[in-house]
mmCIF file of C-alpha atoms in Angstrom:
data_model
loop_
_atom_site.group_PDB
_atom_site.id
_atom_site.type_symbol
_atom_site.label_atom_id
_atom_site.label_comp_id
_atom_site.label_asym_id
_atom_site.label_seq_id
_atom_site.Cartn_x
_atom_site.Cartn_y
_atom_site.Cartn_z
ATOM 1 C CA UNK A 1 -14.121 4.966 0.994
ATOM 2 C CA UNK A 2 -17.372 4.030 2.624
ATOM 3 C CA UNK A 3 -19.367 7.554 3.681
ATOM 4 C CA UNK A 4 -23.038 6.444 4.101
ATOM 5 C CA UNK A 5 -23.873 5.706 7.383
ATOM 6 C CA UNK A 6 -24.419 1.966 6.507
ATOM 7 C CA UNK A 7 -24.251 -1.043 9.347
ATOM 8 C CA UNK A 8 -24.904 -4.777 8.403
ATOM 9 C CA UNK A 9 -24.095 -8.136 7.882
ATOM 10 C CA UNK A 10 -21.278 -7.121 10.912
ATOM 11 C CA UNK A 11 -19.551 -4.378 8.966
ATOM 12 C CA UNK A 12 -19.938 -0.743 9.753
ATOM 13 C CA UNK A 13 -18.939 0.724 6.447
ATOM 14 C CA UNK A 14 -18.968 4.810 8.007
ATOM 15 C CA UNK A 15 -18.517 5.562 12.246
ATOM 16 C CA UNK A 16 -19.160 9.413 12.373
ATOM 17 C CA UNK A 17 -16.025 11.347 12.156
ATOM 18 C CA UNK A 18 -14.426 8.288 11.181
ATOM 19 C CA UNK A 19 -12.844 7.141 7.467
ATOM 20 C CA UNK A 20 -13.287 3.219 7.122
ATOM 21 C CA UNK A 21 -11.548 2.193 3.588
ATOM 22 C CA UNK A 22 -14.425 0.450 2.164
ATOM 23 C CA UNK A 23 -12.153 -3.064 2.278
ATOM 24 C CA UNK A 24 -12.274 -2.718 5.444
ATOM 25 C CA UNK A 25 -14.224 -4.303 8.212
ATOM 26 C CA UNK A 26 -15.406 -2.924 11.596
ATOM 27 C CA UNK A 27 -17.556 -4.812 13.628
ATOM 28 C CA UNK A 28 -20.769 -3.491 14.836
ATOM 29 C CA UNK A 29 -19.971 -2.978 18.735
ATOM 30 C CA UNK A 30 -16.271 -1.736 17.961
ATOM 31 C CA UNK A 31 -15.445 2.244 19.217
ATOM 32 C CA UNK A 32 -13.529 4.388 17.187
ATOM 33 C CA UNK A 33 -12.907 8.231 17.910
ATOM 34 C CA UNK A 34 -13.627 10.928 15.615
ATOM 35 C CA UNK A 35 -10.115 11.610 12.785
ATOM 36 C CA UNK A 36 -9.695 7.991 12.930
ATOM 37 C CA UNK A 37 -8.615 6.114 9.922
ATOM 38 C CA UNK A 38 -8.981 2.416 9.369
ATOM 39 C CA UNK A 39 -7.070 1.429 5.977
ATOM 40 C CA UNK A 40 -7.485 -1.617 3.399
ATOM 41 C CA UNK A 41 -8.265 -4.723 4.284
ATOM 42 C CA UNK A 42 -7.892 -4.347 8.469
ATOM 43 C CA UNK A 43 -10.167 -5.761 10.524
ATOM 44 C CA UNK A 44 -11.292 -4.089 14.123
ATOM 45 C CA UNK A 45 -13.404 -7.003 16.069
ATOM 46 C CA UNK A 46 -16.300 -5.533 17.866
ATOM 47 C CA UNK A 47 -15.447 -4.571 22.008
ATOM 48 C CA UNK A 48 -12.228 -2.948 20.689
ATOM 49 C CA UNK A 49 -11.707 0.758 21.875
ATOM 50 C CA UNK A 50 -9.753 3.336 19.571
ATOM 51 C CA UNK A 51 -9.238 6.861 20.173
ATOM 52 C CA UNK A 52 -8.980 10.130 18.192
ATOM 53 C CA UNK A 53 -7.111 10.622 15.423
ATOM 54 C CA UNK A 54 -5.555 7.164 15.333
ATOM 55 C CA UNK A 55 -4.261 5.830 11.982
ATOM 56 C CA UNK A 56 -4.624 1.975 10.996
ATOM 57 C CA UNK A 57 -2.694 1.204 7.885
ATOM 58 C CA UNK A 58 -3.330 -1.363 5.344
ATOM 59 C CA UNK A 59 -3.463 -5.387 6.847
ATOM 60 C CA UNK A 60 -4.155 -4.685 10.209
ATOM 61 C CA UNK A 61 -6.603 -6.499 12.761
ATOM 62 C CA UNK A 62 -7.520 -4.815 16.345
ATOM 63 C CA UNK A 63 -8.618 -7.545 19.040
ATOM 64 C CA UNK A 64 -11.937 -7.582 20.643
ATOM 65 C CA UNK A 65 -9.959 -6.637 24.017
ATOM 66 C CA UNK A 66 -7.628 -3.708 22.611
ATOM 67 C CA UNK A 67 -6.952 -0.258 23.637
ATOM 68 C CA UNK A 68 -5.834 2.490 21.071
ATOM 69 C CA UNK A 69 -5.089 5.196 22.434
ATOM 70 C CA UNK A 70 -5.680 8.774 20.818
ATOM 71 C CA UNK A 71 -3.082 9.846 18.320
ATOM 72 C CA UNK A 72 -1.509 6.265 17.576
ATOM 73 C CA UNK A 73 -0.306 5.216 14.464
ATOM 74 C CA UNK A 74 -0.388 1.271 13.360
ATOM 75 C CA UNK A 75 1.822 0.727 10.387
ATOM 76 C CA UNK A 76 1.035 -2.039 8.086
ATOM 77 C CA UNK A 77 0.301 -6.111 8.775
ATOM 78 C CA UNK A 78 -0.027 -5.530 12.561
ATOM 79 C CA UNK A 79 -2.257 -7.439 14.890
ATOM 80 C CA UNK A 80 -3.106 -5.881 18.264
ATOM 81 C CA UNK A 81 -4.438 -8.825 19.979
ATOM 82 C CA UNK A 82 -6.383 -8.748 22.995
ATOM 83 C CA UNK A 83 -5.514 -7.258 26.460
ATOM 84 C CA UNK A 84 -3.193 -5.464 24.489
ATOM 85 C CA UNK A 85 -3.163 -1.597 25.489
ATOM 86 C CA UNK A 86 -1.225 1.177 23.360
ATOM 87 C CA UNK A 87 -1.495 4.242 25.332
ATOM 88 C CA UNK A 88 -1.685 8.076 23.465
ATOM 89 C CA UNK A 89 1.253 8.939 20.811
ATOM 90 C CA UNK A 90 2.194 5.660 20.068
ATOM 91 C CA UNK A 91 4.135 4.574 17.171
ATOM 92 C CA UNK A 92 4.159 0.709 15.757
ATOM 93 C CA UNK A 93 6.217 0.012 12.749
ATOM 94 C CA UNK A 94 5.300 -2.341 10.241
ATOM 95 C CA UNK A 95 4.750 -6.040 10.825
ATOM 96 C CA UNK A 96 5.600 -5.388 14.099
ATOM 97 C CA UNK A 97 4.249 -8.220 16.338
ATOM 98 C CA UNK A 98 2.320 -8.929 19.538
ATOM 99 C CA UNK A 99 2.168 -12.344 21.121
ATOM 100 C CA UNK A 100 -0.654 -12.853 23.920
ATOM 101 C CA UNK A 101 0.598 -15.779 25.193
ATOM 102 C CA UNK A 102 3.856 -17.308 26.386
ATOM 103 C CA UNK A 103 3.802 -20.715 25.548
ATOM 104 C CA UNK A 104 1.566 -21.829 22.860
ATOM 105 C CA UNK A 105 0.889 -25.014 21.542
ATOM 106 C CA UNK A 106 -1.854 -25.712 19.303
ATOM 107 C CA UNK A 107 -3.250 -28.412 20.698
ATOM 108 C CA UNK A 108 -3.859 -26.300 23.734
ATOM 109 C CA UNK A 109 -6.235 -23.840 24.369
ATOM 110 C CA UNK A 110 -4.918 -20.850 26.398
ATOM 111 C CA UNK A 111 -7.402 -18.213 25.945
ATOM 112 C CA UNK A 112 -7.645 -17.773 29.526
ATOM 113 C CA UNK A 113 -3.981 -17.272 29.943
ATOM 114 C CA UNK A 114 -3.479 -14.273 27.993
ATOM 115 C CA UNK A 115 -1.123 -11.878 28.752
ATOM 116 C CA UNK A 116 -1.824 -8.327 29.553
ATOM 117 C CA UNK A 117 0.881 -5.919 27.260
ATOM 118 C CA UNK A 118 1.111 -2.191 27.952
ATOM 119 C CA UNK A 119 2.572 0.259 25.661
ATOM 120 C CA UNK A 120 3.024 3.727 27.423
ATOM 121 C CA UNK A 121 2.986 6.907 25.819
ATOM 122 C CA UNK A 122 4.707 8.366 23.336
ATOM 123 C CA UNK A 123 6.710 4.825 22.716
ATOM 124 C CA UNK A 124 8.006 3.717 19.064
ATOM 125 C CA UNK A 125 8.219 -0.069 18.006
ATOM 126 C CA UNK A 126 10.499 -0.539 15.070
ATOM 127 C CA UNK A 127 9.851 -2.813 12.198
ATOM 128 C CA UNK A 128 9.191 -6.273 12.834
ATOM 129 C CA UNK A 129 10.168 -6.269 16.538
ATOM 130 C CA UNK A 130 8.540 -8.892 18.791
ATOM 131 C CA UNK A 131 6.507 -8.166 22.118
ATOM 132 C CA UNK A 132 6.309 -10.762 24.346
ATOM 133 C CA UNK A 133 2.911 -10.670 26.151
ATOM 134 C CA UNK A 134 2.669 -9.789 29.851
ATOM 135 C CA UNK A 135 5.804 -7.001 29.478
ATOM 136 C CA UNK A 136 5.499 -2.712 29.746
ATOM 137 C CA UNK A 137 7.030 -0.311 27.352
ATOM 138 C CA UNK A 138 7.805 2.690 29.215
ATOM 139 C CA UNK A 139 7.214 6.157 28.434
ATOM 140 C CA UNK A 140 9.053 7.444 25.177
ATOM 141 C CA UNK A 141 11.289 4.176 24.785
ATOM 142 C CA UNK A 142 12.459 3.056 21.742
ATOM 143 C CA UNK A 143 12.024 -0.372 20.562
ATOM 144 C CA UNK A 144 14.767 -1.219 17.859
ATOM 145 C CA UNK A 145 13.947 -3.099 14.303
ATOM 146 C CA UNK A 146 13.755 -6.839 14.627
ATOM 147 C CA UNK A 147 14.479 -6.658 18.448
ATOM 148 C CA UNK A 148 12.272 -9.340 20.859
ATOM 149 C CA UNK A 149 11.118 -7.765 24.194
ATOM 150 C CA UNK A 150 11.017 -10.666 26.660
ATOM 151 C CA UNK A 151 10.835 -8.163 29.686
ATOM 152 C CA UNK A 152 10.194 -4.821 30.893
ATOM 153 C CA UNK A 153 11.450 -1.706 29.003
ATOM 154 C CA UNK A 154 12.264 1.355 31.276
ATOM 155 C CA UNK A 155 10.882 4.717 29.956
ATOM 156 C CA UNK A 156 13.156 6.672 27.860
ATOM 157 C CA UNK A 157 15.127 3.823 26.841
ATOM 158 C CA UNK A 158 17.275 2.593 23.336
ATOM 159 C CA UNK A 159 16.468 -1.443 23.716
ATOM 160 C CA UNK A 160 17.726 -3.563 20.664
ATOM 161 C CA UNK A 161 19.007 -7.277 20.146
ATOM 162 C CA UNK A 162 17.665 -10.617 20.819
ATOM 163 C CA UNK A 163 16.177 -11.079 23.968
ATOM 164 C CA UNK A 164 16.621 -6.873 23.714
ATOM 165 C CA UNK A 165 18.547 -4.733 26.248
ATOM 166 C CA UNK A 166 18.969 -1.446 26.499
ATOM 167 C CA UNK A 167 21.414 0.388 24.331
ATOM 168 C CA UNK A 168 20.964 4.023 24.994
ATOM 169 C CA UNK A 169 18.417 6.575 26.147
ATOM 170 C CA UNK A 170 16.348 9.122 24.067
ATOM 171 C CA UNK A 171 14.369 12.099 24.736
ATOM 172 C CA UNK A 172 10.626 13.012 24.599
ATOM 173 C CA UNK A 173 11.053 14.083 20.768
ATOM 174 C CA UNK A 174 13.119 11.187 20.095
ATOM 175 C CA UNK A 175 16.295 12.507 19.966
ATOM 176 C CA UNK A 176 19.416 9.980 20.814
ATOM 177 C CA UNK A 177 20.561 11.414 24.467
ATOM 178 C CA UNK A 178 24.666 10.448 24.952
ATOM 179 C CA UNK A 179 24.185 10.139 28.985
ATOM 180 C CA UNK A 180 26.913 9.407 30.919
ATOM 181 C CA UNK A 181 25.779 7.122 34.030
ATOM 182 C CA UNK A 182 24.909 9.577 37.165
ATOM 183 C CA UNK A 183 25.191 12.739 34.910
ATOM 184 C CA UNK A 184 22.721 15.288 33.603
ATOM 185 C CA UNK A 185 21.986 15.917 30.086
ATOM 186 C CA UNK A 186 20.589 18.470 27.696
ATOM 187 C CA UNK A 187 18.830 17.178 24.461
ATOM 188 C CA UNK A 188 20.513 18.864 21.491
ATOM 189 C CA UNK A 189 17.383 19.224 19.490
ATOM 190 C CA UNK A 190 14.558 20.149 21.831
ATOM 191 C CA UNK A 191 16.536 21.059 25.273
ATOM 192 C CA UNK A 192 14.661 18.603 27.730
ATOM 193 C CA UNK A 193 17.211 17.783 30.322
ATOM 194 C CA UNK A 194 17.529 14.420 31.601
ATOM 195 C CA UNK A 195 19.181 12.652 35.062
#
């Protein structure tokens, strides 16, 4: 792991407070809070903004126009592409995937056309789910292995399948809530009640 304070040639081998794997490249101009870790062979482009204590696993690249927030955790081979925001807390599995736009071709250029994606706090993205560009993941949802988000996902909610719907609720801590429609319910594990 790179500890020197050493910036050139575009890579910024040591960010203070921050552990960059020395396979690893972050380009001068990038932000990265103090706890951080960037893993092997990920690659933040320089403009891109990452809070505290965030982890980057192995494989990953961060977009010039990302948002990390604090305390989020990237599993492995995941790009966060521009205009891309994960807010605080957030949890994305591995090779989970971002698009940024909605119809590409490429023999066209849409770099203009990208798609602004917001991931709200404290939401999970399973395994090799898809996320559309242009959609919102609401507070605490859960985004199911393999699912493909095409639209927006409420906050709290299960959503699984292809084009995902929702399949169930889940509480703050991530607990599984069993909520009849129109009734109120306790969470077994943490006892958060929900409407």
């Amino acid at each position: 792991m790179g500890e020197g304070n050493k910036v050139g040639q575009g890579r910024v081998t040591s960010m203070a407070g921050v552990t960059i794997h020395e396979s690893a490249y972050v380009d001068e101009g990038a932000e990265a809070g103090p706890g951080t870790k960037i893993w092997h062979f990920s690659h933040v482009m320089s403009g891109a903004r990452i809070g505290r204590n965030v982890v980057i696993s192995q494989n990953c690249y961060i977009g010039a126009r990302a948002t990390v927030g604090d305390g989020v955790r990237i599993q492995n081979n995941v790009s966060v592409y521009d205009d891309v925001e994960l807010e605080q807390d957030v949890f994305v599995g591995p090779s989970a995937v971002f698009t940024n736009v909605r119809h590409p071709r490429a023999f066209v250029s849409r770099k203009n056309e990208y798609g602004k994606t917001l991931v709200k706090k404290g939401a999970s993205l399973g395994a090799n789910c898809t996320i559309v560009c242009g959609v919102t993941i609401g507070e605490y949802a859960f985004v199911a292995a393999g699912a493909v988000v095409t639209s927006d996902v409420p906050p709290h909610a299960i959503v699984g399948g292809v084009p995902a719907k929702v399949i169930g609720f889940a509480c703050t801590c991530g607990e599984r809530l069993d909520k009849p429609e129109g009734r109120k319910v306790k969470c077994a594990r943490c006892g958060e009640s929900f409407e």
